[in-house]
Short mmCIF file of C-alpha atoms in Angstrom, two decimals:
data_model
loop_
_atom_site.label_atom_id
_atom_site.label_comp_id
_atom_site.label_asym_id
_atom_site.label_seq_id
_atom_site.Cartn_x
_atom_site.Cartn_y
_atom_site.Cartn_z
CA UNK A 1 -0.54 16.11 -21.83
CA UNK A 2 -2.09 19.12 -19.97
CA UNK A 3 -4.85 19.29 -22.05
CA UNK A 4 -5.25 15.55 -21.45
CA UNK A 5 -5.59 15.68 -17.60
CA UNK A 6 -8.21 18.69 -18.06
CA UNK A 7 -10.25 16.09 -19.94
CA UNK A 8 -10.05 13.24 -18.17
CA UNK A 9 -10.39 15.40 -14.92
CA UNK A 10 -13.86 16.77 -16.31
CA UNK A 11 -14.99 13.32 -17.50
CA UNK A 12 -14.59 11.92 -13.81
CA UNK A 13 -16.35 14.90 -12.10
CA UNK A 14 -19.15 13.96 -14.73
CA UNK A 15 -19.19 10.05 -14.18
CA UNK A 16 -18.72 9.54 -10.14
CA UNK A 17 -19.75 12.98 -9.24
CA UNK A 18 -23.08 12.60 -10.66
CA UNK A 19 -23.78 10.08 -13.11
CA UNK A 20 -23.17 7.09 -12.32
CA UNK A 21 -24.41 7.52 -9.20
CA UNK A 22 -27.71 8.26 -10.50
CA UNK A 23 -27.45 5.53 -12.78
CA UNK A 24 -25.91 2.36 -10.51
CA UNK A 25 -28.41 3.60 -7.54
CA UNK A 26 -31.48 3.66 -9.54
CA UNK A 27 -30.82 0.50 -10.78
CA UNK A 28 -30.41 -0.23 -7.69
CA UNK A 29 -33.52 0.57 -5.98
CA UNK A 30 -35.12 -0.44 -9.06
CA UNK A 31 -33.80 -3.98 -8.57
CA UNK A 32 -34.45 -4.24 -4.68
CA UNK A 33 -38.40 -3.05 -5.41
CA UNK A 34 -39.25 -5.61 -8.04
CA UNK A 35 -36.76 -8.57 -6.39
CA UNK A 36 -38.79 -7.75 -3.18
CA UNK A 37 -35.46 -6.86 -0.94
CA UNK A 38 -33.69 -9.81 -1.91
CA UNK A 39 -31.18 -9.17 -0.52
CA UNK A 40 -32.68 -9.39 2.70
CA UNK A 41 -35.09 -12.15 1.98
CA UNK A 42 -32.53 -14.43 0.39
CA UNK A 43 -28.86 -13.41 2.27
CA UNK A 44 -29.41 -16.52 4.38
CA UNK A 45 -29.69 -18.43 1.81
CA UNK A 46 -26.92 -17.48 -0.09
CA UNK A 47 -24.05 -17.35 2.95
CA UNK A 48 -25.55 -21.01 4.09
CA UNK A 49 -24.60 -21.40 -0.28
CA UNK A 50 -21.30 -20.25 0.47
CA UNK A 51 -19.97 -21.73 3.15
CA UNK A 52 -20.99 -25.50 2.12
CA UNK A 53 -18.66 -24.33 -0.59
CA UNK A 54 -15.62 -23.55 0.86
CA UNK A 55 -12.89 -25.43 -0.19
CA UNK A 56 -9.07 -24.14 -0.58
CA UNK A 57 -8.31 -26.94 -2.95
CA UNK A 58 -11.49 -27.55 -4.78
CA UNK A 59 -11.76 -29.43 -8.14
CA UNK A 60 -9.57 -28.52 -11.13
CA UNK A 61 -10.84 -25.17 -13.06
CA UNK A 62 -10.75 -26.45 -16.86
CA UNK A 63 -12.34 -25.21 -19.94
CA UNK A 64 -16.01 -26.08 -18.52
CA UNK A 65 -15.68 -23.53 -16.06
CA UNK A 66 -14.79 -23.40 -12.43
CA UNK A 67 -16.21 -24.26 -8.85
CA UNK A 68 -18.80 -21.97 -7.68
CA UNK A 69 -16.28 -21.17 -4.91
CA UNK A 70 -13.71 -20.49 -7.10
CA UNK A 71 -15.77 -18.16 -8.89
CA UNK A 72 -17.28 -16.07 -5.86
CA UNK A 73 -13.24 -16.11 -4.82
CA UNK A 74 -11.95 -14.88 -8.15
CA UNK A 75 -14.74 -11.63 -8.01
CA UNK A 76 -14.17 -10.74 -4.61
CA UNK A 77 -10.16 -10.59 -5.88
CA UNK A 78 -11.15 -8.06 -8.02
CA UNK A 79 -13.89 -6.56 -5.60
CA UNK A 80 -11.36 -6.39 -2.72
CA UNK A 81 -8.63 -4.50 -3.20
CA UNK A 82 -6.97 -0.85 -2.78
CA UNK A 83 -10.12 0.58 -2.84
CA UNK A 84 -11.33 -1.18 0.18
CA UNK A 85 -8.15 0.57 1.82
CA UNK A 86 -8.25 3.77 0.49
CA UNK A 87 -11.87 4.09 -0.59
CA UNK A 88 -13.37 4.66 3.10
CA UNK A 89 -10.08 7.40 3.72
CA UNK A 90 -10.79 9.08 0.59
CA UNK A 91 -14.68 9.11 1.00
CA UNK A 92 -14.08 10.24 4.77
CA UNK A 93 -11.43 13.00 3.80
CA UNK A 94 -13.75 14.73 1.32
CA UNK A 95 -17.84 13.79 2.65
CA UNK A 96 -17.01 13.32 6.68
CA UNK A 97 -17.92 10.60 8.41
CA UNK A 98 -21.12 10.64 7.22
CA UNK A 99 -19.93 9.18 4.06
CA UNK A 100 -19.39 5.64 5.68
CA UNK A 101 -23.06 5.45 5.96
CA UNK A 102 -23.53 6.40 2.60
CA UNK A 103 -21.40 3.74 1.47
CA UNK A 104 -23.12 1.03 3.05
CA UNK A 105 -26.45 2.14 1.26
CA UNK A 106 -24.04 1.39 -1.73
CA UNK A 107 -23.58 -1.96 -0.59
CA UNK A 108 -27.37 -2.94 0.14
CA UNK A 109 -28.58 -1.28 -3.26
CA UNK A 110 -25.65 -3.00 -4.60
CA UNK A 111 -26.29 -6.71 -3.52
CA UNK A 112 -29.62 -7.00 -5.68
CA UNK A 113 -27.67 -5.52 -8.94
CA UNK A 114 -24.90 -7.86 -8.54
CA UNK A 115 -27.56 -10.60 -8.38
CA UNK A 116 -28.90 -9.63 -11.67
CA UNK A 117 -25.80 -9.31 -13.52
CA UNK A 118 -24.87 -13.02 -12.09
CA UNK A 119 -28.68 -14.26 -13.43
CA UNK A 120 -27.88 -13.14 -16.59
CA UNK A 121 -24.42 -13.84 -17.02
CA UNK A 122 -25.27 -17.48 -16.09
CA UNK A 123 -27.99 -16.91 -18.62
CA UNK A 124 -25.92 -15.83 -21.31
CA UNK A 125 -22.77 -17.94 -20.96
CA UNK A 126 -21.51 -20.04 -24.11
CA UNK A 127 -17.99 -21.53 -24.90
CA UNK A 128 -15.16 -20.05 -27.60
CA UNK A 129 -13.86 -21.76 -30.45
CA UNK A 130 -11.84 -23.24 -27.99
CA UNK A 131 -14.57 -24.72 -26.07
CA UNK A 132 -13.54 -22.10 -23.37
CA UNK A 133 -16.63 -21.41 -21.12
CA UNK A 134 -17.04 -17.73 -20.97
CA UNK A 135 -19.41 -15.11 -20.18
CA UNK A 136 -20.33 -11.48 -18.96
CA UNK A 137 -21.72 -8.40 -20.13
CA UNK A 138 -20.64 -8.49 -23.68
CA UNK A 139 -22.15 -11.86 -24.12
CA UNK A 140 -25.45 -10.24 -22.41
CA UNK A 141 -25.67 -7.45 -24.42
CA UNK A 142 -24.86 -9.25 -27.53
CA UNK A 143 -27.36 -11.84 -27.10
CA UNK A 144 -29.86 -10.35 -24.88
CA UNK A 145 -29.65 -7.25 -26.98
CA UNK A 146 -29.02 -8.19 -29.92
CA UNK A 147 -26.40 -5.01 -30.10
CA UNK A 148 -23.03 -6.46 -31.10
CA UNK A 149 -21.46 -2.58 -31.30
CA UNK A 150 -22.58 -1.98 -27.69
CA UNK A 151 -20.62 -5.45 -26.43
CA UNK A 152 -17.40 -4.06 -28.41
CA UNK A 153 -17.58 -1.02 -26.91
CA UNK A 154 -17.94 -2.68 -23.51
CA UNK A 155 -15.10 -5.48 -24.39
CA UNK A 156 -12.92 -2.61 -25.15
CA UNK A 157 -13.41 -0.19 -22.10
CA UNK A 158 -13.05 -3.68 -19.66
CA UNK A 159 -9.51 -4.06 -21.34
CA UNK A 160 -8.31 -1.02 -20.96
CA UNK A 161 -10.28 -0.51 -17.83
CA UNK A 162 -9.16 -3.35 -15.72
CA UNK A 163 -6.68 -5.24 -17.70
CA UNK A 164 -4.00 -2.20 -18.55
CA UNK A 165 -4.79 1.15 -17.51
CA UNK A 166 -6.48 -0.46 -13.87
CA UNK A 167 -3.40 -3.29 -13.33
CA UNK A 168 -1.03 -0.35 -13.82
CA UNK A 169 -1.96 1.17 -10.72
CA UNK A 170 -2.30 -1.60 -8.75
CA UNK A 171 1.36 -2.58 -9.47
CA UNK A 172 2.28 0.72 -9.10
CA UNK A 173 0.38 0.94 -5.06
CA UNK A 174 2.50 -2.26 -4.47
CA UNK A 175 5.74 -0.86 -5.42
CA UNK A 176 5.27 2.63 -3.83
CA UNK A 177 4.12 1.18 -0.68
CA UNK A 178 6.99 -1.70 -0.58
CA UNK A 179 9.33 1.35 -1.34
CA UNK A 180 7.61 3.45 1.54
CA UNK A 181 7.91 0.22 3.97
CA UNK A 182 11.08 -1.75 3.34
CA UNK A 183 12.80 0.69 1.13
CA UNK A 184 12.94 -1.87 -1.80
CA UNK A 185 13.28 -0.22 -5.43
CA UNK A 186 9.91 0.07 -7.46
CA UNK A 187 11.84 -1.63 -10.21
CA UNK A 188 12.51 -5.04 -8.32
CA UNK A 189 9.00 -4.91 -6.78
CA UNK A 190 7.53 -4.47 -11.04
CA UNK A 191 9.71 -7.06 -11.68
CA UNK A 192 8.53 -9.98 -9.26
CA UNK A 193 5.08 -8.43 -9.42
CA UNK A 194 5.10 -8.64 -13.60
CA UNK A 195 7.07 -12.48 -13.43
CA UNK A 196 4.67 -13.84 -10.73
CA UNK A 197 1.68 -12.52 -12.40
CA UNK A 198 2.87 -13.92 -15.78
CA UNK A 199 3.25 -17.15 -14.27
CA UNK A 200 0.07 -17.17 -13.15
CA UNK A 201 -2.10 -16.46 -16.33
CA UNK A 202 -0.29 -18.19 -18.60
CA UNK A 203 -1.57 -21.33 -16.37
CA UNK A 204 -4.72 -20.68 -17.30
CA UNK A 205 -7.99 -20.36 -15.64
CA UNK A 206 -6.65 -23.73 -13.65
CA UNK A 207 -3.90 -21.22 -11.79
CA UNK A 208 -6.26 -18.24 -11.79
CA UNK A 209 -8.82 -20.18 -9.69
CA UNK A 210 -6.32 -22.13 -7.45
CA UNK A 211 -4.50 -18.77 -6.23
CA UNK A 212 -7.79 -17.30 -5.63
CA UNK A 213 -10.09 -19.27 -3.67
CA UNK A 214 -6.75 -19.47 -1.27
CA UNK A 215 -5.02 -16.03 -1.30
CA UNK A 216 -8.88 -14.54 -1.19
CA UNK A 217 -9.88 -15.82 1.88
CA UNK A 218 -6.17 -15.55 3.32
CA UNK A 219 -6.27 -11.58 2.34
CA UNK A 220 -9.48 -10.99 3.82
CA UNK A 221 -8.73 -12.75 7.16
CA UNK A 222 -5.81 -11.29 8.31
CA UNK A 223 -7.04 -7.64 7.32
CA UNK A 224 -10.04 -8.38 9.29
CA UNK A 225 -8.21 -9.67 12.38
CA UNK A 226 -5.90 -6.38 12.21
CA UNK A 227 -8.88 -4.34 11.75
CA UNK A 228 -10.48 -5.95 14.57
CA UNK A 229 -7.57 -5.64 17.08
CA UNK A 230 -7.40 -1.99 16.45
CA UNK A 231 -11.23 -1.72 17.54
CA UNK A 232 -10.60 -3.66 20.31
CA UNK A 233 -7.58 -1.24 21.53
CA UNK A 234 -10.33 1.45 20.65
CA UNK A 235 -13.08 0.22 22.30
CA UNK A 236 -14.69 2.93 24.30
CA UNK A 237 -14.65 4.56 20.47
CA UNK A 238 -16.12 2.67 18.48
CA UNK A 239 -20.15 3.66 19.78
CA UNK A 240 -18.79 7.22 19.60
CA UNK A 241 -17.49 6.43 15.98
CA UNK A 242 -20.71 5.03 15.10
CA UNK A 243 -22.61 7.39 16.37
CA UNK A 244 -20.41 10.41 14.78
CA UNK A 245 -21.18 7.88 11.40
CA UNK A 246 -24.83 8.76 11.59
CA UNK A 247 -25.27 12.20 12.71
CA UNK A 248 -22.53 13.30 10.06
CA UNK A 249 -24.34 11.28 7.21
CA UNK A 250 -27.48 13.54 7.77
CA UNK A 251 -26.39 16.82 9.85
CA UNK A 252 -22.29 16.86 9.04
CA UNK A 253 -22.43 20.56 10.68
CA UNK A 254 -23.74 19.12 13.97
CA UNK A 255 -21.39 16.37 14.50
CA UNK A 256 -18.35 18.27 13.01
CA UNK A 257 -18.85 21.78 13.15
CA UNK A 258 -19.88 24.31 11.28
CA UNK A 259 -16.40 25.61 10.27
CA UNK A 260 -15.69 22.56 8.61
CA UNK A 261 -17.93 22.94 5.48
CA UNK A 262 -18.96 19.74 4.91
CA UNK A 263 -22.55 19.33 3.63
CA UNK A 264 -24.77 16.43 3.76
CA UNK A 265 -24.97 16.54 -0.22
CA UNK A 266 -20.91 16.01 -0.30
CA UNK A 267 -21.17 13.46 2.65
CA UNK A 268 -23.91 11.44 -0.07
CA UNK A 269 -21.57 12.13 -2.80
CA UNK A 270 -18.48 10.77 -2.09
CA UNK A 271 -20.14 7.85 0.40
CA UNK A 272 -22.31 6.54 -2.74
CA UNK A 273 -19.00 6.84 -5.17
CA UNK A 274 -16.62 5.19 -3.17
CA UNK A 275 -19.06 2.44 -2.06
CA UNK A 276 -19.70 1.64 -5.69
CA UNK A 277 -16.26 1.76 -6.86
CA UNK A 278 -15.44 -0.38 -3.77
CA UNK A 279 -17.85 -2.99 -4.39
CA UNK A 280 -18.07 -3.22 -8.20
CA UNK A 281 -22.01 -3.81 -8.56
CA UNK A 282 -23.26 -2.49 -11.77
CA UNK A 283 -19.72 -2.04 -13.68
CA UNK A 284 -19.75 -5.22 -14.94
CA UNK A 285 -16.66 -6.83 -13.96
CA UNK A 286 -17.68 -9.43 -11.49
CA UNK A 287 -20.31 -11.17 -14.23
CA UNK A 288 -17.01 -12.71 -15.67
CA UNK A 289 -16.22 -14.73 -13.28
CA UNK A 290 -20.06 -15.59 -12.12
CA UNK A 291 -20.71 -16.60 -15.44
CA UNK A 292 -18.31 -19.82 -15.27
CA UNK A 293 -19.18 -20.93 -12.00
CA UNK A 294 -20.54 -24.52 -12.42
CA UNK A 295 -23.72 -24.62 -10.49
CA UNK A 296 -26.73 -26.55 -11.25
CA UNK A 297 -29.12 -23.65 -11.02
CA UNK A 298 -28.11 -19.53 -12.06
CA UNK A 299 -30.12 -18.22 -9.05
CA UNK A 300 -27.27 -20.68 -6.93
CA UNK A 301 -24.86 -17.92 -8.39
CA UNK A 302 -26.38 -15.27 -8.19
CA UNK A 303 -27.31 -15.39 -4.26
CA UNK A 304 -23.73 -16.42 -3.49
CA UNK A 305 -22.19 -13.04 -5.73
CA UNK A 306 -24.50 -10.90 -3.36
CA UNK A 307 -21.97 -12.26 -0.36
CA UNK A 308 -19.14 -10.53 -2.57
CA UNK A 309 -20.56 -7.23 -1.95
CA UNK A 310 -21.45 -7.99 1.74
CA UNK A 311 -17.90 -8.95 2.10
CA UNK A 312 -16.62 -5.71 0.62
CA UNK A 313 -19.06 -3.92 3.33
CA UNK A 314 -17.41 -5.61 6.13
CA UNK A 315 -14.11 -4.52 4.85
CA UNK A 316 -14.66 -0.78 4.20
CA UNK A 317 -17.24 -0.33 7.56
CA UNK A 318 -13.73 -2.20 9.79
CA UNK A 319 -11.63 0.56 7.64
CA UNK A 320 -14.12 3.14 8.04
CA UNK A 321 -14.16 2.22 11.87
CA UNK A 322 -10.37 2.32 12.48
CA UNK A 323 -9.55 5.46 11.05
CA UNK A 324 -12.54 7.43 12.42
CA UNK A 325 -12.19 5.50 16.38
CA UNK A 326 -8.20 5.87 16.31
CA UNK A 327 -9.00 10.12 15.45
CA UNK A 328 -11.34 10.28 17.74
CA UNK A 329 -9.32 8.45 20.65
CA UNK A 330 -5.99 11.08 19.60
CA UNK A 331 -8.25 14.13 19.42
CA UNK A 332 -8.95 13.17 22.93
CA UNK A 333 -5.68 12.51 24.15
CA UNK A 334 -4.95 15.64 22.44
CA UNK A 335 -7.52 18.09 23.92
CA UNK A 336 -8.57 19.04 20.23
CA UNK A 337 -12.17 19.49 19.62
CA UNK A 338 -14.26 17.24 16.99
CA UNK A 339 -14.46 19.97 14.56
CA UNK A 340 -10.04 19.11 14.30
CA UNK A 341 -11.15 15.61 13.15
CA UNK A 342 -10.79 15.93 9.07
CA UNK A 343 -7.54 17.93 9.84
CA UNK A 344 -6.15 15.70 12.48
CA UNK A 345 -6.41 12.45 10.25
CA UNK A 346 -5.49 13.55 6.72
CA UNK A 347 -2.42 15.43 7.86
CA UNK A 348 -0.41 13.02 6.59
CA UNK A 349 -2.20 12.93 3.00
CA UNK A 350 -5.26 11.10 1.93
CA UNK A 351 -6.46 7.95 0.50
CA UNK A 352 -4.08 5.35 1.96
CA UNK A 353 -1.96 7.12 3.72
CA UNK A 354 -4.89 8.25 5.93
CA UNK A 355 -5.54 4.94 6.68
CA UNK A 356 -1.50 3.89 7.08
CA UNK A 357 -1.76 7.03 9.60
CA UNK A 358 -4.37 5.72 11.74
CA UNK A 359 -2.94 2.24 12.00
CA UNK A 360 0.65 3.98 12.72
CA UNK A 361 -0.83 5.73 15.78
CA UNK A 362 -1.93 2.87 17.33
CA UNK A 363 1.00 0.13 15.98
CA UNK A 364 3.61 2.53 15.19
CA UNK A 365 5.77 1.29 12.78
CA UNK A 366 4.43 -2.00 12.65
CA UNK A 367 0.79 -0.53 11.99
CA UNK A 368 2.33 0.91 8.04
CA UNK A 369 4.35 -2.33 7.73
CA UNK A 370 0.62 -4.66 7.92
CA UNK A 371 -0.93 -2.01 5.91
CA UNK A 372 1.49 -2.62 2.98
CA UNK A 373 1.87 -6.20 3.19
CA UNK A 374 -2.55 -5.94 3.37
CA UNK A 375 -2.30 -3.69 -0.06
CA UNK A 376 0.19 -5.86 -1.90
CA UNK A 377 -2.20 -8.89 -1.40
CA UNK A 378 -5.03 -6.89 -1.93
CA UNK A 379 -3.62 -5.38 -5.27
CA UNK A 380 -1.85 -8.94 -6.24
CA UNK A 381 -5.42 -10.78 -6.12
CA UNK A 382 -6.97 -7.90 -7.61
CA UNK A 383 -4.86 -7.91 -10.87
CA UNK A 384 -5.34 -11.83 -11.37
CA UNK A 385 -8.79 -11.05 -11.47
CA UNK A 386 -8.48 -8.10 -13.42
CA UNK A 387 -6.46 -10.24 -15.65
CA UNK A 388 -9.58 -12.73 -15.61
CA UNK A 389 -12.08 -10.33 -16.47
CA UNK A 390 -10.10 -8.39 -19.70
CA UNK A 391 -8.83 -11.99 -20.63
CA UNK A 392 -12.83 -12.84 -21.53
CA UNK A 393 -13.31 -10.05 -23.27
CA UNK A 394 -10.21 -10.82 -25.41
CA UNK A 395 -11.64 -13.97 -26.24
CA UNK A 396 -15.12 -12.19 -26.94
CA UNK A 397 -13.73 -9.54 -29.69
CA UNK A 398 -10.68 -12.03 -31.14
CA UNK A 399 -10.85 -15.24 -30.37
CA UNK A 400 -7.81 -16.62 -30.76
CA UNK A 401 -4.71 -17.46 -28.60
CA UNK A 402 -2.24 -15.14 -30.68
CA UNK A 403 -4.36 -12.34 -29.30
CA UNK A 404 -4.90 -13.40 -25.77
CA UNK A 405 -0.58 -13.88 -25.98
CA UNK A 406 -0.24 -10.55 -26.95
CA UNK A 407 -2.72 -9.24 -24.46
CA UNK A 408 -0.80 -11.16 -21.91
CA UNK A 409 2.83 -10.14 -22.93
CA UNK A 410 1.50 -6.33 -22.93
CA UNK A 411 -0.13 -6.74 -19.61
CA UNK A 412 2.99 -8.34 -18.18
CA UNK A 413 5.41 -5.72 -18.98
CA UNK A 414 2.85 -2.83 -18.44
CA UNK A 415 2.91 -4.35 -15.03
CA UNK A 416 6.54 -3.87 -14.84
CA UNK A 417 6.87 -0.16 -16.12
CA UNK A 418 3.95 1.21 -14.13
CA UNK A 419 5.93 -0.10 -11.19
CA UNK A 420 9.07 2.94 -11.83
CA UNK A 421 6.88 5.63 -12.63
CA UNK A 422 4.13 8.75 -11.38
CA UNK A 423 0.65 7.30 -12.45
CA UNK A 424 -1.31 10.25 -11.71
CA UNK A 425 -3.05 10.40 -14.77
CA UNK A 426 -3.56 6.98 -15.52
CA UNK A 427 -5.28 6.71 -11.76
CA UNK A 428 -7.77 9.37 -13.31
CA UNK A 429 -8.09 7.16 -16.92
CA UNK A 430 -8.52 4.48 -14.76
CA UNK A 431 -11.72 6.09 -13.12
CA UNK A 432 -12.72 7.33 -16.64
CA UNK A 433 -12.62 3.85 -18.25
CA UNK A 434 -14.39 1.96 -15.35
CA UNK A 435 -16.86 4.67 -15.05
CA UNK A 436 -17.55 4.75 -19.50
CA UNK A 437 -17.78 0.95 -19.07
CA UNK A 438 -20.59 0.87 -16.47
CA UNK A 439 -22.82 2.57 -19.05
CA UNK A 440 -23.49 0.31 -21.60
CA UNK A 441 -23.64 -2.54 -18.80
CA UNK A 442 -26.65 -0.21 -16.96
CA UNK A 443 -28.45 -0.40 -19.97
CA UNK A 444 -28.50 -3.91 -20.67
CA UNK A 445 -29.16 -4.15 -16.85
CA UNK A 446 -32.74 -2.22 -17.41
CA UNK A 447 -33.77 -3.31 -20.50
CA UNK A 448 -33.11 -6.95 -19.66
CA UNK A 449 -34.64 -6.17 -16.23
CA UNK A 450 -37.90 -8.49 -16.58
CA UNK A 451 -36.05 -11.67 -17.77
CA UNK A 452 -34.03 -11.24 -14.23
CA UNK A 453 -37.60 -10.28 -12.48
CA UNK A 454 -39.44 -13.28 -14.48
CA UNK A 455 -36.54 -15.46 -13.51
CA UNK A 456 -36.40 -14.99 -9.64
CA UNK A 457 -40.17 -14.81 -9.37
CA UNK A 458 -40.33 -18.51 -10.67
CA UNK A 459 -37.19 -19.97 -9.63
CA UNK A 460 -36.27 -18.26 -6.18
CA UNK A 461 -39.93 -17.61 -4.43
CA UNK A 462 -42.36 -19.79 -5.79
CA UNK A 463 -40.12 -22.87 -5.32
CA UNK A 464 -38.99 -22.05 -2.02
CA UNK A 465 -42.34 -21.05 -0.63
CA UNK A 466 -43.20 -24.41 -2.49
CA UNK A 467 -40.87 -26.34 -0.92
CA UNK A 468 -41.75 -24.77 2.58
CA UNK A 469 -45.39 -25.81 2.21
#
């Protein structure tokens, strides 16, 4: 088992440390160039997309697909979840402050990948034997690249990746927190988290896309409201915060002090990883559900998924914001100088009990409670979509119902036993999988890169500068 962690240990220092941020950035910037900023030239278009289709009951998901509403819902389940809690904690902990900034480069580099995967998902989609509409990266890489092996290998790393290894740990962050909170047992948290979630997928997509275009929005809300309030208790903070944001993100010594060791390198580092892990552009996940959306054009999609990873942004900057205004207003209080800040907030731990800390000293007790109620409908939503995304690729390698039973009877009770245990390691496999599975979906990304370019050229500018004539 030792020997185990020492590998996967190495394997993630290798993946977020340094490769895959090489890889999802470039790709990145290599998008925004040739899609001329898109995601600055077309965001209007695409929130005015989304919010004429808003609809908390919408039209029955089926076999044809679902609403392009439920679809943006379902990714930004999977997009919105611990990480948006503990991500901006984690990435402040270890890079500074600076790191927030770092993340929202993420996010903007981020926006135009996520549009490409939705073009070509959309591009790509086909039905099952069933007559199931599905579609992603496998699909992409199989057809667009005529490389079946590469789509298994993808299939199989988004299984283990999201649908096992990744749902463990989100049913695990539910019970530990519930535990933490209410003083419930892990066991009868697993249990009503593995029975509610099995009564959900066996529904179908139907169930998948109801829950999620009404617990998404309701999740997000109510985080953003408590997120908000704490900025408004913090108010003469929040330029200070911002301002501490920037400085650290290119001089952390300035801002923090020299004694705190934090480089601008390490501030990139973590920012960039965290950011991408947060917002999912470039792993291939969210192409799942864009694929199915029923729209009458793919570029419809595809401007509407770059409001996922806008969303995300919000989320982690108001995270980002609380924890770093609510130090800075107790260092204060406390007569401690900036250079205290990293040691001030992560006394209590990091990751999410960084952020639990900073909403405890301003809500007290109350401020853990909403922060574990937030992460158990953060991590609920996120494993439906999880579910979603594994689910397709199911289909993709088996195609039959036995499997997809067996899938779901192993997920289910994984679910449950993930709930009583340490998942130390299989938080690191978790990171190794997702990080192994945004490789082959990077290279299908460039080498299908002028199709997407081709695509948006004639269908996205010279139509609407067309139209404006």
């Amino acid at each position: 088992m030792h020997s185990l962690e020492v590998i996967v240990n190495v394997l993630n220092k290798i993946l977020w440390d340094y490769l895959l941020i090489i890889l999802l950035c470039g790709i990145g910037i290599y998008y925004t160039v040739k899609l001329k900023c898109i995601q600055i030239l077309r965001f209007k278009t695409g929130i005015l997309m989304l919010f004429r289709g808003v609809s908390l009951s919408g039209e029955k998901a089926g076999k044809a697909g679902m609403s392009s509403f439920q679809a943006i819902a379902t990714a930004v389940a999977g997009q919105v979840g611990t990480g948006n809690l503990a991500g901006p904690a984690t990435a402040i902990m270890a890079g500074g402050p600076g790191a927030i900034f770092w993340m929202w480069v993420s996010s903007f580099l981020g926006m135009s990948t996520i549009y490409a995967e939705a073009i070509l998902a959309q591009k790509y989609k086909t039905t099952d034997r069933n007559g199931q509409a599905v579609g992603g990266p496998a699909y992409y890489i199989e057809k667009g690249l005529n490389c079946k092996w590469l789509a298994a290998i993808f299939a199989v790393l988004n299984i283990l990746a999201l649908g096992l290894v990744g749902n463990m740990v989100q049913s695990n962050s539910i019970a530990n927190a519930f535990h933490l909170s209410f003083g419930i047992s892990n066991w009868v948290v697993g249990l009503a988290i593995a029975i509610l979630v099995g009564l959900v997928v066996i529904g179908g997509l139907h169930y998948i896309a109801a829950l999620n275009e009404k617990l998404v929005p309701l999740k997000a809300s109510v985080y953003i409201i408590g997120a908000v309030l704490i900025l408004v208790i913090n108010y003469d903070y929040i330029f200070p915060a911002l301002h501490l944001i920037f400085v650290a993100a290119f001089n952390p010594q300035a801002a923090l002090g020299g004694a705190v060791g934090v480089s601008i390198q390490q501030a990139a580092r973590f920012g960039i990883a965290r950011g991408l892990f947060s917002n999912e552009a470039g792993m291939g996940s969210t192409p799942h559900a864009h694929a199915v959306a029923k729209v009458k054009n793919p570029e419809d999609q595809a401007l509407i998924a770059m409001t996922g990873v806008f969303t995300v942004c919000v989320i982690v900057t108001l995270t980002g914001l609380a924890i770093i205004s609510t130090g800075l207003k107790m260092l204060n209080l406390n007569g401690l100088p900036i250079s205290e800040f990293l040691n001030f907030m992560g006394k209590n731990g990091t990751g999410i009990a960084v952020t639990q800390y900073a909403y405890e000293l301003i809500f007290g007790y109350w401020g853990g409670v909403f922060i574990s109620i937030s992460l158990m409908f953060f991590a609920f939503s996120t494993i439906i979509g999880w579910y979603y995304y594994a689910e397709t690729n199911v289909r993709y390698l088996f195609g039959s119902m036995r499997a997809l039973r067996i899938f779901q009877f192993l997920m289910v009770f994984a679910l449950f036993a993930s709930s009583v245990f340490r998942v130390d390691l299989i938080w690191n496999m978790a990171d190794t999988f997702n990080g192994l599975m945004v490789i082959p979906n990077v290279i299908a990304l460039a080498i299908l890169s002028p199709i997407v370019i081709q695509y948006t050229r004639q269908h996205v500018y010279q139509q609407h500068d067309a139209a404006q004539e």
